[in-house]
Amino acid sequence: MTLTIRNVIESLRSTVPPIENTVDVLAPGDPDAEVRGIATTFMATRQVIDRALALGVNLLISHEAAYYSHRLTKPFPDGDPVYRGKQERLRESGLAVYRHHDYCHRLEPDPIMTGLLRELAWEACVEEMLPAAAVLRIPETSASEVAEYVKARLSIPYVRVAGDPDKACSRIGVLVGYRGGGDNAIPLYRDKGLDLVIAGEGPEWETPEYVRDSAYQGDSRALLVIGHAESEEPGMRDLAERLRESYPGLPVHFIPSEPVFRVM
Amino acid sequence: MTLTIRNVIESLRSTVPPIENTVDVLAPGDPDAEVRGIATTFMATRQVIDRALALGVNLLISHEAAYYSHRLTKPFPDGDPVYRGKQERLRESGLAVYRHHDYCHRLEPDPIMTGLLRELAWEACVEEMLPAAAVLRIPETSASEVAEYVKARLSIPYVRVAGDPDKACSRIGVLVGYRGGGDNAIPLYRDKGLDLVIAGEGPEWETPEYVRDSAYQGDSRALLVIGHAESEEPGMRDLAERLRESYPGLPVHFIPSEPVFRVM
């Protein structure tokens, strides 16, 4: 039986009620095309697209959008060679790109979250799994030691730390992606009695300044910001594993990226 | 003649048409209170508030909001000791806090932008001053050398670099605060022929990934992300200088902050 792109998308969405105005679209791509191979990745960068093509797949499942915007509200900048080059490479190659974002985060538990926890070897430490956060209890460890542990487990070159690096941490909240903002992270510290939040990304003068104020007022806390891609790649790696199990015999790959920033 | 807080606010707003739904509010504070001294700062953190009080001023002019949110849409988390402690310290001390943000950025040129350019000693390099960006031409310098220059001039411990660190840069765009996102920064590269953008803060998979794709496709470019506070503090330092000139004899101070993050 032929496996089509539509079959794969329907399977990815099968256990989640329909989401209105979802950003999860197939673009470009023909839903009736036969799938000859799949690659998963955090973001369909130009280099990831070339790697997918070199691997011979014709469906790339990307967590984030190819064109640098969560929701494209404007046409591409007129004649911009970066957009145009990427669009032409996709068109000439026939690679289909499907965004697996909303239907992924809406699963319970969110596989992007469980992917990060697996990579951190913290699955057994979860006390509570909330829709947008995990609450963990680990053996007491200083925030700076947790930072070193996270760097080693995720093979990332640096993390950013706010608050008290010497804070002895046992209650930890984990938030993937762009959930490090104050609306998500600040209430968790108090409601869940957290010593430390580990987040992908968030505005700089929200949670970090809350944590700094908290430490200054005598309630020492800490925050690790590990990077948006760094927090979500493990979940996309896991997706490749699940797709391999679902479609035996079909080539399925995970394509990692180098960190987008270097610190100088 | 008595100088009131209202007088100071009216002067700060005097050359800008009224802005609807502005975040620039006096909270807490009595507009009819006499000003005994002013401090300016990037953000009214708990430590900045204590320093302002130690300096004996009764008006703190802060670029960003005290409570970790650009626009507070919810009540404070119930009983959160960080919010409550800050609120009580302000109440008991009588320190007034005025946010100078929208009326500041709306000035032409934006003094937050000119403050950063002054601190970088790049005022003479400006070719074009746009409402939300400056376009500069500097003698050709590699992106990594620019990074070192910016760190030294601003006395900051690190910057984050995306794209090609060896890119020879002469056309530079500068965007302060949270203007490093794709909507603001991406069109500038092409429309202004930029080699490099220097921004305060922005989402990680917008402009940085655009720059990475551009470099991969053969059009080498770079991005320096220097930090939100780091990009806006110099403008608030300049404001203290201007207030000193406007109100001779009145104590006026600028209160800096340490970087909120350390890199590990």
XYZ file of C-alpha atoms in Angstrom, chain B residues 35-239:
205
model
C 10.638 66.665 43.018
C 13.608 66.553 45.421
C 15.829 64.570 43.117
C 15.633 62.247 40.093
C 17.285 58.986 39.142
C 17.063 57.407 35.683
C 17.568 53.716 34.941
C 16.801 50.965 32.439
C 14.451 49.105 34.792
C 13.218 49.733 38.319
C 14.609 46.526 39.794
C 14.470 46.022 43.549
C 18.160 46.902 43.839
C 17.795 50.008 41.656
C 14.917 51.158 43.872
C 17.131 50.816 46.974
C 19.963 52.706 45.284
C 17.604 55.503 44.275
C 16.417 55.778 47.876
C 19.989 55.752 49.181
C 20.724 58.640 46.822
C 17.826 60.573 48.380
C 15.763 61.096 45.224
C 11.984 60.784 45.178
C 11.409 60.238 41.430
C 12.756 57.241 39.527
C 12.425 57.392 35.744
C 12.565 53.851 34.372
C 12.588 52.838 30.717
C 10.933 49.477 31.346
C 8.175 48.481 33.750
C 8.875 47.443 37.326
C 6.697 44.320 37.273
C 8.267 42.169 34.511
C 5.651 42.825 31.840
C 5.430 45.415 29.077
C 1.712 45.821 29.649
C 0.247 44.311 32.797
C -2.917 42.537 31.694
C -3.490 40.478 34.840
C -3.421 41.227 38.535
C -0.223 40.277 40.355
C 0.064 36.539 41.071
C -1.859 36.174 44.313
C 0.400 36.841 47.260
C 3.639 36.517 45.270
C 6.326 37.802 47.669
C 8.487 39.281 44.907
C 5.742 41.580 43.605
C 4.477 42.281 47.105
C 7.925 43.058 48.493
C 8.636 45.501 45.700
C 5.233 47.125 45.994
C 5.586 47.513 49.765
C 9.092 48.955 49.486
C 7.765 51.555 47.049
C 4.744 52.332 49.230
C 6.661 52.727 52.478
C 9.442 54.758 50.862
C 7.248 57.141 48.893
C 9.484 56.773 45.829
C 7.564 57.670 42.656
C 8.265 55.614 39.507
C 7.574 57.021 36.068
C 8.008 54.925 32.948
C 9.582 56.786 30.064
C 9.282 54.431 27.123
C 6.798 55.261 24.361
C 7.336 59.024 24.520
C 11.054 58.402 24.515
C 11.183 56.081 21.478
C 8.805 58.375 19.579
C 11.222 61.313 19.684
C 13.151 61.955 16.462
C 15.876 60.986 16.744
C 15.105 58.420 19.467
C 17.400 59.318 22.379
C 17.746 55.630 23.277
C 19.242 55.094 19.837
C 21.456 58.178 19.954
C 22.586 57.194 23.457
C 23.809 53.831 22.203
C 25.521 55.415 19.195
C 27.231 57.965 21.444
C 28.489 55.209 23.749
C 29.787 53.363 20.674
C 31.423 56.594 19.392
C 29.607 56.023 16.103
C 27.553 59.221 15.905
C 29.612 60.461 12.980
C 29.049 57.200 11.077
C 25.260 57.571 10.785
C 24.088 57.671 7.169
C 20.374 57.401 7.819
C 18.254 57.643 10.940
C 15.006 55.691 10.569
C 12.213 55.700 13.190
C 13.292 52.280 14.540
C 16.856 51.844 13.262
C 20.062 53.643 12.407
C 22.073 52.824 9.301
C 25.809 53.389 9.615
C 28.894 53.153 7.474
C 32.086 52.272 9.301
C 35.583 51.454 8.034
C 35.598 47.796 6.980
C 35.901 45.616 10.071
C 35.189 41.899 10.597
C 32.020 41.049 12.505
C 34.066 39.472 15.301
C 36.193 42.626 15.583
C 33.004 44.690 15.766
C 31.846 42.335 18.535
C 35.031 43.000 20.513
C 34.713 46.746 19.930
C 31.093 46.795 21.129
C 31.960 44.758 24.234
C 34.798 47.118 25.107
C 32.837 50.336 24.487
C 29.779 49.152 26.448
C 31.780 47.259 29.088
C 29.702 44.125 28.577
C 31.068 40.630 29.144
C 29.710 38.908 26.039
C 27.631 39.269 22.895
C 25.948 36.574 20.791
C 26.914 36.353 17.131
C 24.987 34.655 14.310
C 26.029 34.314 10.690
C 29.603 34.782 9.534
C 31.989 36.164 12.201
C 34.608 36.850 9.512
C 32.264 38.944 7.386
C 33.921 42.236 6.464
C 31.362 44.794 7.636
C 30.996 48.393 6.624
C 27.196 48.812 6.368
C 25.687 48.340 9.824
C 22.128 48.576 11.084
C 21.500 49.271 14.762
C 18.217 48.375 16.506
C 17.750 48.940 20.234
C 15.608 46.945 22.671
C 13.304 44.223 21.398
C 13.595 45.295 17.762
C 15.831 42.421 16.698
C 12.871 40.344 15.447
C 12.444 39.413 11.821
C 9.802 42.026 11.007
C 12.174 44.844 11.932
C 15.601 43.485 11.108
C 15.227 41.222 8.052
C 13.995 43.854 5.563
C 16.828 46.159 6.633
C 19.541 43.771 5.436
C 18.258 43.903 1.905
C 16.766 47.393 1.702
C 19.858 49.026 3.186
C 22.474 46.579 1.902
C 23.634 45.720 5.408
C 26.526 43.461 6.278
C 25.694 43.413 9.959
C 22.816 44.172 12.303
C 23.429 44.991 15.955
C 20.274 44.441 18.028
C 19.276 44.365 21.655
C 17.064 41.287 21.689
C 14.811 39.280 19.384
C 13.359 35.782 18.867
C 16.050 33.196 18.170
C 14.722 31.546 15.042
C 13.819 34.736 13.151
C 16.716 37.073 12.281
C 19.515 34.710 13.418
C 18.263 31.925 11.147
C 17.748 34.340 8.258
C 21.368 35.415 8.630
C 22.533 31.797 8.820
C 20.571 30.914 5.674
C 21.941 33.971 3.919
C 25.534 33.001 4.749
C 24.875 29.401 3.678
C 23.483 30.590 0.329
C 26.650 32.575 -0.294
C 25.592 36.044 0.824
C 27.612 36.266 3.980
C 26.105 38.472 6.709
C 26.239 38.708 10.477
C 24.139 39.616 13.500
C 25.242 40.747 16.955
C 22.736 40.430 19.776
C 24.022 42.548 22.632
C 21.194 42.368 25.203
C 18.047 44.408 25.717
C 19.271 46.365 28.746
C 22.757 46.697 27.297
C 21.327 48.392 24.200
C 19.092 50.822 26.097
C 21.024 51.807 29.213
C 23.202 54.415 27.472
C 20.091 56.351 26.430
C 18.851 56.439 30.012
C 22.293 57.636 31.118
C 22.009 60.477 28.593
C 18.566 61.347 29.939
